[in-house]
Coordinates of C-alpha atoms in Angstrom, one line a residue:
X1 CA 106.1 67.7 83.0
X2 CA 107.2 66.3 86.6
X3 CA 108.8 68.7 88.8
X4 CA 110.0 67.5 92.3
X5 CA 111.2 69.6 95.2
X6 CA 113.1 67.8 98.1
X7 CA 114.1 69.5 101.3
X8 CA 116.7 67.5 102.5
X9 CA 117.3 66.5 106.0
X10 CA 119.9 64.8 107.9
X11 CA 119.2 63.6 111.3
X12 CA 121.9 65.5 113.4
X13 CA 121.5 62.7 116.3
X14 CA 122.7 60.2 113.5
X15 CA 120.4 57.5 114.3
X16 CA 118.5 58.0 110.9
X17 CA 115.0 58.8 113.0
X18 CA 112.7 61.5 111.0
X19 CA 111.6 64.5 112.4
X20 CA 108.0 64.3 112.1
X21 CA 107.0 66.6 115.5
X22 CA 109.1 69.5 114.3
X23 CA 108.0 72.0 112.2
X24 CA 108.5 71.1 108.3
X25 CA 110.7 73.0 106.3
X26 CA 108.3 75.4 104.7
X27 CA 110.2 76.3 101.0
X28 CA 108.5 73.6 99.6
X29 CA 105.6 74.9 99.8
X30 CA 106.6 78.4 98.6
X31 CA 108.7 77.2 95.7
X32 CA 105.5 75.3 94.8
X33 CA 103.4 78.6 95.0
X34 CA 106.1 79.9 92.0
X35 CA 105.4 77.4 89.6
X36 CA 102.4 77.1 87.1
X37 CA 99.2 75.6 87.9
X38 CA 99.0 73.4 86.0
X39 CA 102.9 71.6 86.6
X40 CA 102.7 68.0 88.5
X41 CA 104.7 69.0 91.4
X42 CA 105.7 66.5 94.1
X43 CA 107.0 68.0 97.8
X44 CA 109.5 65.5 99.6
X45 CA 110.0 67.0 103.1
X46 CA 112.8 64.2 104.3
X47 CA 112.4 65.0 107.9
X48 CA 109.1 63.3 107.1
X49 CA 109.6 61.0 104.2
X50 CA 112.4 59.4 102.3
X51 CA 112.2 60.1 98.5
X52 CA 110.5 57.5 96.4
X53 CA 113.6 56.2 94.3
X54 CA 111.8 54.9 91.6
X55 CA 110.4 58.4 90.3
X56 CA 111.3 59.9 87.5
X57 CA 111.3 63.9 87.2
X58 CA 112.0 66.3 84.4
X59 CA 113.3 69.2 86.6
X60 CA 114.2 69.0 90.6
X61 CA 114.5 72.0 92.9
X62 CA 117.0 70.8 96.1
X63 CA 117.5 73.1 99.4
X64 CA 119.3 72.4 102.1
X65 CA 121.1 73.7 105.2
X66 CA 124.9 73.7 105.0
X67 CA 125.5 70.2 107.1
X68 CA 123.6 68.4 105.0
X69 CA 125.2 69.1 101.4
X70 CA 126.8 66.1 101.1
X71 CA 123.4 64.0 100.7
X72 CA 122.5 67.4 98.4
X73 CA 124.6 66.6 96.0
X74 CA 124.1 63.3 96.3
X75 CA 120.3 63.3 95.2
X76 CA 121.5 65.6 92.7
X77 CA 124.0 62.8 90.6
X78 CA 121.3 60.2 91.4
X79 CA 118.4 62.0 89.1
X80 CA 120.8 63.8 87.0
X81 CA 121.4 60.4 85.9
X82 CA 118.0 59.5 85.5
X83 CA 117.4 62.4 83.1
X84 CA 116.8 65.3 85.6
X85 CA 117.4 68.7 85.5
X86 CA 118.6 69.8 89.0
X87 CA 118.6 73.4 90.6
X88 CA 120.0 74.0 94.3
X89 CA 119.4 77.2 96.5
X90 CA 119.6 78.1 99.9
X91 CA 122.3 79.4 102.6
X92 CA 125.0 77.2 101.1
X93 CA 124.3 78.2 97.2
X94 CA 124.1 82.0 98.0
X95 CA 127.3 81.7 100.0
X96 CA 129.5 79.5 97.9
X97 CA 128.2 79.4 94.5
X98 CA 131.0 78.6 93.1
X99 CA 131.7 75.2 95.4
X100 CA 128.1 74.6 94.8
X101 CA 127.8 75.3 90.6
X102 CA 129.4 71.3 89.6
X103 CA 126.9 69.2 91.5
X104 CA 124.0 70.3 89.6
X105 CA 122.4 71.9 86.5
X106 CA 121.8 75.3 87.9
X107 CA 121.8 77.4 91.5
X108 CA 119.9 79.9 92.5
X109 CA 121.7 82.8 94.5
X110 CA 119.6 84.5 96.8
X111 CA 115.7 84.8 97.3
X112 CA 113.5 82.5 95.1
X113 CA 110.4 84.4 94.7
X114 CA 111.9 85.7 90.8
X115 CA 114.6 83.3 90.3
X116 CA 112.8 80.2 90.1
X117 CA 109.9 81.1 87.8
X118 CA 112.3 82.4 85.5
X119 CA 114.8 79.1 86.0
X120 CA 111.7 77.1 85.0
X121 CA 110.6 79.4 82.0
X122 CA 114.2 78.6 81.2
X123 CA 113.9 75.5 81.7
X124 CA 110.8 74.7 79.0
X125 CA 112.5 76.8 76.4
X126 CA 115.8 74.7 76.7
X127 CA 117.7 77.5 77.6
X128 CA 118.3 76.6 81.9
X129 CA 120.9 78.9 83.0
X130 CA 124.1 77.8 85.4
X131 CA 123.3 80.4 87.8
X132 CA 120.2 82.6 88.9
X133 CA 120.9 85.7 90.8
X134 CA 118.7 88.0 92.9
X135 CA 119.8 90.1 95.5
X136 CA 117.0 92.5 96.8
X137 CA 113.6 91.0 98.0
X138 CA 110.1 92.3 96.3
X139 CA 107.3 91.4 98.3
X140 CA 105.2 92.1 95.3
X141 CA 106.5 88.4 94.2
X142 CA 105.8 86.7 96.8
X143 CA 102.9 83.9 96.0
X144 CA 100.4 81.8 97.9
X145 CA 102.2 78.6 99.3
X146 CA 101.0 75.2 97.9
X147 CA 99.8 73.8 101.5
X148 CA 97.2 71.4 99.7
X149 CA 100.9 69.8 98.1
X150 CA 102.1 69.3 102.2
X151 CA 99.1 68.6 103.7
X152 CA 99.9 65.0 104.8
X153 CA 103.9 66.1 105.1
X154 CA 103.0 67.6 108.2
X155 CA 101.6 67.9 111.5
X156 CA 101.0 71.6 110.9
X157 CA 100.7 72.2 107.0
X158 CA 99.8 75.9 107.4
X159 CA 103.0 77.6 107.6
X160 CA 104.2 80.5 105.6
X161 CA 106.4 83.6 106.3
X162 CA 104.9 87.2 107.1
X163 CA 108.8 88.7 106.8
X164 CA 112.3 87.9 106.0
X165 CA 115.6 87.9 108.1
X166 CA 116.4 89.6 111.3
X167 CA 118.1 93.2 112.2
X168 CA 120.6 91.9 114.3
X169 CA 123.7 90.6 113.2
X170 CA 124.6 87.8 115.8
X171 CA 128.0 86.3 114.4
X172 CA 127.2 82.6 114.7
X173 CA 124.1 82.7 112.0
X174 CA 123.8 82.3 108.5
X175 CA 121.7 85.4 107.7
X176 CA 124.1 88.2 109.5
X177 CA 126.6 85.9 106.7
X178 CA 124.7 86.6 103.8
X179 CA 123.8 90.1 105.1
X180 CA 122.0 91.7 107.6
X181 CA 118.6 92.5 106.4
X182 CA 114.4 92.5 107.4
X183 CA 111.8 92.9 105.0
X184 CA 107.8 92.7 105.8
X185 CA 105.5 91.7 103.5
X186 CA 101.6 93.3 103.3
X187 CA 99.5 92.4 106.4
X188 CA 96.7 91.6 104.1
X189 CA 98.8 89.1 102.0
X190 CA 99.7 87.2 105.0
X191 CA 95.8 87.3 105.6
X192 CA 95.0 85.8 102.7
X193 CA 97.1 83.4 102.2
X194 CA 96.5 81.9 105.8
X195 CA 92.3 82.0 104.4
X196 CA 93.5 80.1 101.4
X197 CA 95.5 77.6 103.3
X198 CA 92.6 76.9 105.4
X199 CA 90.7 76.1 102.6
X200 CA 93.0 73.6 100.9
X201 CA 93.3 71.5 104.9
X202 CA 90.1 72.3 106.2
X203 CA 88.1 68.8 105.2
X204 CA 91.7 66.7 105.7
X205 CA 92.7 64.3 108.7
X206 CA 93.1 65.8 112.2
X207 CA 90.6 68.4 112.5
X208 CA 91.1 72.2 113.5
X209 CA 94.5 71.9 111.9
X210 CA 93.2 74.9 110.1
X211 CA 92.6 76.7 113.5
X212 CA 96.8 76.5 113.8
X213 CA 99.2 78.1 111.9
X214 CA 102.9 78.6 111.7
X215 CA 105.0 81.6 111.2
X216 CA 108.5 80.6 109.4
X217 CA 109.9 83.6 110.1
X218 CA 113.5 84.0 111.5
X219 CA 112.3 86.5 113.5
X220 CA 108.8 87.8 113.3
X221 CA 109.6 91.1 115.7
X222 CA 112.0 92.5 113.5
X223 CA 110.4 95.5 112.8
X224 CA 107.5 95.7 115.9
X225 CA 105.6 98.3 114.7
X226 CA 104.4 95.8 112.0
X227 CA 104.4 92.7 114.4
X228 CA 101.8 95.1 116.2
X229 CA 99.7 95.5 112.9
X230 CA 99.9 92.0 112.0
X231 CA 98.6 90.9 115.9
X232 CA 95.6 93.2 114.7
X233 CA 94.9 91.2 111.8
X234 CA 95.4 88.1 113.1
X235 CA 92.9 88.7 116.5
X236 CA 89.8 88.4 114.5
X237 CA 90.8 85.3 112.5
X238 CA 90.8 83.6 115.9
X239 CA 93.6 81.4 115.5
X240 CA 96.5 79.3 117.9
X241 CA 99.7 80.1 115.7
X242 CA 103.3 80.3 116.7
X243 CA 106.5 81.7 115.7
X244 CA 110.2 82.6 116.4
X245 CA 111.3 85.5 117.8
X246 CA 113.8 87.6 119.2
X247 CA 114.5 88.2 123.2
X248 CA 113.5 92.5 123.1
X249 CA 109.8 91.0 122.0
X250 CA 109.6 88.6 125.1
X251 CA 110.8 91.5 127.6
X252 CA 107.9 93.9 126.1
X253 CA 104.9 93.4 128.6
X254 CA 102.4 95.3 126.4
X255 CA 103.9 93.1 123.0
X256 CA 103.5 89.9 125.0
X257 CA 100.0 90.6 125.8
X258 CA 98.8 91.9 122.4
X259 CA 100.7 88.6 120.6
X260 CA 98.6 86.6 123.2
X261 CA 95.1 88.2 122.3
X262 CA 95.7 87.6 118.4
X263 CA 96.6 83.9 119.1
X264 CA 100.1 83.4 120.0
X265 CA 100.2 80.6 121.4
X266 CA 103.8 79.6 121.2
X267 CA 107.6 81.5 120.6
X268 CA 110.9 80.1 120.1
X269 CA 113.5 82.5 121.2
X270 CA 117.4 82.3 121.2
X271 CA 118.2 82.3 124.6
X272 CA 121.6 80.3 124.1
X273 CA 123.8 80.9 127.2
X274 CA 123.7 81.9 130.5
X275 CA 127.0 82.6 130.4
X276 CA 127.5 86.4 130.0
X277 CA 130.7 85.8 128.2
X278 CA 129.2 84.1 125.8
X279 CA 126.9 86.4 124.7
X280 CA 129.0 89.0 124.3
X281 CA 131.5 86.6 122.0
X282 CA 127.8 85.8 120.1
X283 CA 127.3 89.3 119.6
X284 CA 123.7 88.8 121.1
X285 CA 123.8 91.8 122.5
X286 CA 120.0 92.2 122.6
X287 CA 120.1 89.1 125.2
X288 CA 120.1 90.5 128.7
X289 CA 120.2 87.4 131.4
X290 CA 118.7 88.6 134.3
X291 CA 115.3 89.3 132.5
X292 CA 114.8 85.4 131.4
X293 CA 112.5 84.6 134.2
X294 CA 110.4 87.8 134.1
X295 CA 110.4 87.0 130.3
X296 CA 109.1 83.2 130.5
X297 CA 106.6 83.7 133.0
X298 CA 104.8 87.3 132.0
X299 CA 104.6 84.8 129.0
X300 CA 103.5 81.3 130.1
X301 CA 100.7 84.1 132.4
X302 CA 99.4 85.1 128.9
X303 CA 99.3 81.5 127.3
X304 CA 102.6 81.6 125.6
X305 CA 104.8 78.6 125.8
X306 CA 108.2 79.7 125.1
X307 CA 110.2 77.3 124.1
X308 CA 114.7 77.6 123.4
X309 CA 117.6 76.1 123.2
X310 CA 121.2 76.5 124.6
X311 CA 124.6 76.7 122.6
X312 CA 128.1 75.8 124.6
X313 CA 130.7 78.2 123.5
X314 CA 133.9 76.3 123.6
X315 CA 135.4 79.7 123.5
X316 CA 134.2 80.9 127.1
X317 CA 132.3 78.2 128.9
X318 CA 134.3 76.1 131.4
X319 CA 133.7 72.7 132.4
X320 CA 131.8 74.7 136.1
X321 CA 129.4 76.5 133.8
X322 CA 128.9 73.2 132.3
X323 CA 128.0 71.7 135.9
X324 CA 125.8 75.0 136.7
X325 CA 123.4 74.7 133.7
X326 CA 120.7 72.5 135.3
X327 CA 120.7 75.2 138.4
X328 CA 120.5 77.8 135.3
X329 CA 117.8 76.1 133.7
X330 CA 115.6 75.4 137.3
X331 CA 115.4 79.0 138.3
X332 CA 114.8 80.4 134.9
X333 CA 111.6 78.6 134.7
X334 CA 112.8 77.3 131.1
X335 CA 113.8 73.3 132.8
X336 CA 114.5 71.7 129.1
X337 CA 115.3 73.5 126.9
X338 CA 114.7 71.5 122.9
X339 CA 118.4 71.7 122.4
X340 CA 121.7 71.6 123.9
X341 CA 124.4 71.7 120.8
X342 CA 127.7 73.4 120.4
X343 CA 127.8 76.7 119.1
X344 CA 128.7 76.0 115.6
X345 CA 130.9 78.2 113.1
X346 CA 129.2 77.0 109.9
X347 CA 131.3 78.4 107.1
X348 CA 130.6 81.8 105.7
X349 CA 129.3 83.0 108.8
X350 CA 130.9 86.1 111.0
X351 CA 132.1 83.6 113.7
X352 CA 134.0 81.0 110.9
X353 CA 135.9 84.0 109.5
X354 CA 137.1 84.9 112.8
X355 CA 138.2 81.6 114.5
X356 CA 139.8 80.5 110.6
X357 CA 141.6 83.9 110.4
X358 CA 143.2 83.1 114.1
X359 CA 147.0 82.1 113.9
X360 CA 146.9 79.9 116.1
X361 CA 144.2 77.2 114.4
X362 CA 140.5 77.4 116.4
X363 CA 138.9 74.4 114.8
X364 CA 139.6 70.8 115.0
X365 CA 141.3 69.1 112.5
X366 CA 140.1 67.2 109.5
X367 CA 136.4 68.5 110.5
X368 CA 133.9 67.4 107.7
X369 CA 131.1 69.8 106.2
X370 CA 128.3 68.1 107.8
X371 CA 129.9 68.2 111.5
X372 CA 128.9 71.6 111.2
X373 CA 125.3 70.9 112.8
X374 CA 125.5 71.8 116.1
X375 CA 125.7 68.0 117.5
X376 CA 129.3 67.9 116.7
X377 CA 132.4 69.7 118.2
X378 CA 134.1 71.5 116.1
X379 CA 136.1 74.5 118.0
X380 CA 139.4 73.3 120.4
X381 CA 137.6 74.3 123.9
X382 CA 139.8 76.7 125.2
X383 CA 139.1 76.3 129.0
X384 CA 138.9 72.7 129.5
X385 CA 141.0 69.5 127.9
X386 CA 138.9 68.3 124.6
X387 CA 138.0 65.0 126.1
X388 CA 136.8 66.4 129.6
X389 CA 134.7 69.1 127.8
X390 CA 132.6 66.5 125.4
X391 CA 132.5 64.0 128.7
X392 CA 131.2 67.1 130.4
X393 CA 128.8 67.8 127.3
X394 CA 127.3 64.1 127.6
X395 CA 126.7 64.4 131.8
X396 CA 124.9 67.4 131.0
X397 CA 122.8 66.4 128.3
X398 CA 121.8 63.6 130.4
X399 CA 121.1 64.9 133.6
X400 CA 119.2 67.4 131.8
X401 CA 116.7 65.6 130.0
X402 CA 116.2 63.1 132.5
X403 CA 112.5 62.4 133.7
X404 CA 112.2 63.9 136.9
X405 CA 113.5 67.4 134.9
X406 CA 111.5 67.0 132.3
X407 CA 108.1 66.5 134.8
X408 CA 109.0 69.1 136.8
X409 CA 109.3 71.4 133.5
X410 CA 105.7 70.3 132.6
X411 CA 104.5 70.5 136.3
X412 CA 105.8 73.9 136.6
X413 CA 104.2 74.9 133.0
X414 CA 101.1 73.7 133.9
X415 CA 100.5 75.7 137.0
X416 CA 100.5 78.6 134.7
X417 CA 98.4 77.2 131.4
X418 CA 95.5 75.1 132.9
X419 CA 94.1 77.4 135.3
X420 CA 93.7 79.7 132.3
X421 CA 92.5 78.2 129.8
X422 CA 95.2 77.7 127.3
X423 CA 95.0 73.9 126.3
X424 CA 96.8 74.7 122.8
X425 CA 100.6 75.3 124.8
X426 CA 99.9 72.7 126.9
X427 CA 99.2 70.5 124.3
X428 CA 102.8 71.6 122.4
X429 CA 104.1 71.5 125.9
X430 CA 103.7 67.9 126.5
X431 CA 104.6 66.8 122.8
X432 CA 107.8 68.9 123.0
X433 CA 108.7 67.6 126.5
X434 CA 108.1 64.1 126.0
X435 CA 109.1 63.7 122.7
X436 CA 112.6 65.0 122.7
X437 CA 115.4 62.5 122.9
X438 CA 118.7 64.3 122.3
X439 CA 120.8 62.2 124.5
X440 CA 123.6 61.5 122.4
X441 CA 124.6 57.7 121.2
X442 CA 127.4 56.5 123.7
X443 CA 129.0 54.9 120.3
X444 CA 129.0 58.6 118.9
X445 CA 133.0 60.7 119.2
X446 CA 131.2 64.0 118.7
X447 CA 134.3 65.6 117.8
X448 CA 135.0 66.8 114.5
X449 CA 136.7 64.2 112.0
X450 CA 136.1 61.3 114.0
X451 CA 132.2 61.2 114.5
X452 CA 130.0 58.6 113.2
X453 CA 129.0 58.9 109.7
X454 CA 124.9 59.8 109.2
X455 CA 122.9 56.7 108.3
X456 CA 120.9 58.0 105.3
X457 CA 121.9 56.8 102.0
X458 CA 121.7 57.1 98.6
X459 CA 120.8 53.8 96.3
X460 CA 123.3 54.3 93.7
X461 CA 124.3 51.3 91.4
X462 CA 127.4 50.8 89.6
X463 CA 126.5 52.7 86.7
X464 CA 125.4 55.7 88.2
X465 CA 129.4 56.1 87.9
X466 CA 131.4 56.7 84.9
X467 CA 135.1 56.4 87.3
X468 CA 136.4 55.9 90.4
X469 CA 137.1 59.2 90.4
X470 CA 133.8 60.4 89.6
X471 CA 132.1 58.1 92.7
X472 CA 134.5 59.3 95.2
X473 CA 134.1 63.2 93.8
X474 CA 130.3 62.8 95.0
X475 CA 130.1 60.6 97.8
X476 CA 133.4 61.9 99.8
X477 CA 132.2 63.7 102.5
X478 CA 133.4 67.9 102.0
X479 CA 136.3 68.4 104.5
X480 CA 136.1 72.2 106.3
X481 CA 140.0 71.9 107.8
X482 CA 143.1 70.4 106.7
X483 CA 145.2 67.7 109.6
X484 CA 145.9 70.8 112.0
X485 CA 142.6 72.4 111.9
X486 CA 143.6 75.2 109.2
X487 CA 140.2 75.9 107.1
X488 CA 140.6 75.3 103.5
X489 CA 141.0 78.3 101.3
X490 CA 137.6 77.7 99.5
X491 CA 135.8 77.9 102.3
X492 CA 136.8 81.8 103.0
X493 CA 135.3 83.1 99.5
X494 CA 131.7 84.1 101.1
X495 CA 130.7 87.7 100.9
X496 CA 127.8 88.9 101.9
X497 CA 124.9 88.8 99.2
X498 CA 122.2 91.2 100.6
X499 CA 123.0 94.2 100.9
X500 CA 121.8 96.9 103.8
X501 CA 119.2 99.2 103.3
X502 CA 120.9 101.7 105.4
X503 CA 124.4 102.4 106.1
X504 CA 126.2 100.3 108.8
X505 CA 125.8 102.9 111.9
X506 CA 122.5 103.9 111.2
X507 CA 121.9 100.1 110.7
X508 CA 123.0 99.4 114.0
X509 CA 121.6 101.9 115.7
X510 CA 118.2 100.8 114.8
X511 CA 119.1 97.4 115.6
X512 CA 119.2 99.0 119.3
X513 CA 116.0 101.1 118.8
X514 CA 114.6 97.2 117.8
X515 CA 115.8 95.6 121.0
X516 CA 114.7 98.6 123.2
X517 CA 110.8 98.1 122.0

């Protein structure tokens, strides 16, 4: 019995470069942990590795984010072929099982931690289902991740998840989608699963890796009273770990300090905009502008790099806000942020229902499933001609990463790390600064329909296909719009999968109670 899991990736900047310095997808890992023992499992992170094309598997688990379904499906036909069983989850299965259900063998609706043992119980007796549904979390479930299986699939192998989803429901993302919902698992599960993962890397190449670990949380201060007890835990274990989080948690003084004496060494946090429009239309109410620069120094004073990108709202932003980011980005102490990208209304999400439900059509026309990744345009800019606004998109992407902004940024972040100690965010600091080259292809349209086509491929031969039909049914890319930017009906089936463990007001209200520390 061979079982494969791929996480597939496809690179956004479409020059078909891996991903190696950002943090791996971790499901791999925990879909691992679900399985026997004594299964052969093989982990393909593709932002690391391409898949070896000449294995053969009995059953394949598939994930991916909703951009890159087409090469999903893809890698589905190509070992379904070859005698594979194939089950897809994630965002894009729990949102549109339906659209999903004809590509492969079975898909998994929801969290993992009881679907998949039971799809591969099903799976030895014969009996694989077309569809596995959960719908409520059970900690209780949740097993040790299989970091020995990623060790040399990552920088940073021990990653894991200490809770699930966020409280706030922030239109433009997939969980508020899917349903707004946080769950925490026990403190003392997320202890010993980071001593077990230290065991299986401890004696592997580049030492102290076992000294850092990741949290793959969407947003670790969800529920802070818990953050609190798990900085408590984590102090003793004397570890450099980092995480994503929230802006409330970076405003907290007394949070900021505690995070930084049980480790934390580095946050991601969703800044976005500095546009206050912006955040409004984001529903990112929990964002507050003028308190970035108290945020990022109180935390680059404790040892915390914080690290963020920026969305452009073609909704509000106007081709002077465009101008005014670098100025933005100086005096907030941020410099580079890892991303620029267009705010993005991936399909099933708050913000795709509203801008599709609009009379008067939102999104461009003939837009493609996987132009829905951030590094494509996809909304008609309402406050600047489409062709100034991308031009404007490119000048500021360039000015910003540019090398005397990027020095400054690490100039600026070392005044704070060196003279106290903290070599660890100084270290990320430089890799993240350095490293990042999102300066987009001049050969690139970035608009929706008419951008160039990702590089990765699939090695299909000619019978892979049994008709013309059949090849074009799975390797046409999925189209979102129709010629005048309509969205297609299928795409406005999503409901909302998880649902609230309180009703809406008292939901939102603690929502506020979460923001307000």
């Amino acid at each position: 019995m061979r079982v494969g899991i791929i996480s597939v990736f496809v690179d956004y900047h479409r020059r078909g470069r891996k991903n190696r310095l950002a943090m791996q997808p971790g499901i791999g890992p925990l879909l691992a942990g679900l399985l026997p023992r004594g299964v052969e499992v093989e982990l393909i992170n593709e932002t690391w590795r391409d898949p070896d094309w000449s294995r053969d598997y009995d059953l394949l688990f598939i994930s991916s984010l909703h951009s890159d379904f087409d090469r999903a499906r893809q890698l589905s036909h190509y070992w379904r072929r070859r005698g594979a069983k194939t089950v897809f989850g994630g965002p894009l299965a729990s949102a549109f099982p339906d659209l999903c259900q004809p590509y492969f063998d079975a898909v998994v609706v929801g969290d993992p931690e009881a679907s998949v043992p039971e799809a591969y119980a099903d799976f030895e007796r014969g009996t694989l289902r077309p569809r596995y549904v959960v719908n409520r979390y059970d900690s209780g479930l949740v097993r040790t991740p299989r970091f020995d299986l990623i060790d040399r699939q990552s920088l940073t192998p021990l990653c894991l998840e200490a809770t699930r989803g966020c409280p706030f429901q922030c239109e433009f993302c997939v969980l508020t989608g899917l349903g707004t919902r946080h769950h925490v698992r026990p403190v003392a599960d997320v202890v010993r699963d980071i001593g077990h993962g230290q065991h299986a890397v401890r004696r592997r190449w580049l030492p102290l890796r076992h000294r850092v670990v990741g949290f793959a949380d969407n947003n670790i201060g969800g529920n802070l009273p818990y953050l609190r007890e798990l900085c408590a835990a984590l102090a003793p274990l004397k570890l450099q770990w980092y995480a994503a989080a929230t802006f409330n948690v970076v405003t907290n003084p007394d949070l900021v300090r505690l995070m930084s004496r049980a480790g934390c060494r580095a946050l991601f946090v969703g800044l976005e905009s500095f546009n206050p429009a912006a955040i409004r239309d984001m529903n990112k109410n929990q964002n507050v502008i003028t308190k970035i620069r108290a945020a990022i120094d109180h935390c680059r004073r404790n040892g915390i790099l914080l690290i963020s990108g920026l969305m452009i709202n073609p909704l509000t932003d106007d081709l002077d806000y465009l101008a005014a980011i670098p100025r933005h980005l100086e005096a907030s102490g941020l410099h580079l942020p890892t991303f620029i990208s267009f705010e993005s209304p991936i399909p099933g999400t708050v913000h795709f229902l509203r801008l599709a439900s609009r009379q008067s059509p939102a999104l461009l026309p003939s837009a493609l499933l996987r132009d829905f990744s951030g590094y494509t345009l996809t909304v008609r800019p309402q406050r600047a001609p489409l062709a100034e606004f991308v031009n404007a998109y490119r000048a500021l992407v360039g000015r910003v990463y540019s090398w005397p902004h990027r020095l400054r940024k690490l100039a600026d972040d070392f005044s704070y790390f060196l003279p106290g100690g903290y070599w660890f965010p100084a270290l990320l600091d430089s890799i993240d600064t350095l490293a990042v080259d999102p300066v987009p292809d001049p050969a690139r349209s970035l608009i929706a329909g008419s951008d160039t086509p990702p590089p990765e491929s699939v090695p299909f031969c000619t019978s892979d296909f049994d008709s013309e039909d059949e090849y074009h049914r799975i390797t046409a890319p999925w189209r979102v719009t129709d010629e005048d930017g309509t969205a297609l009906g299928q795409w406005l089936t999503a409901r909302p999968i998880f649902q609230p463990s309180m009703p809406p007001q008292q939901q939102q209200r603690s929502a506020r109670r979460v923001a307000a520390g």
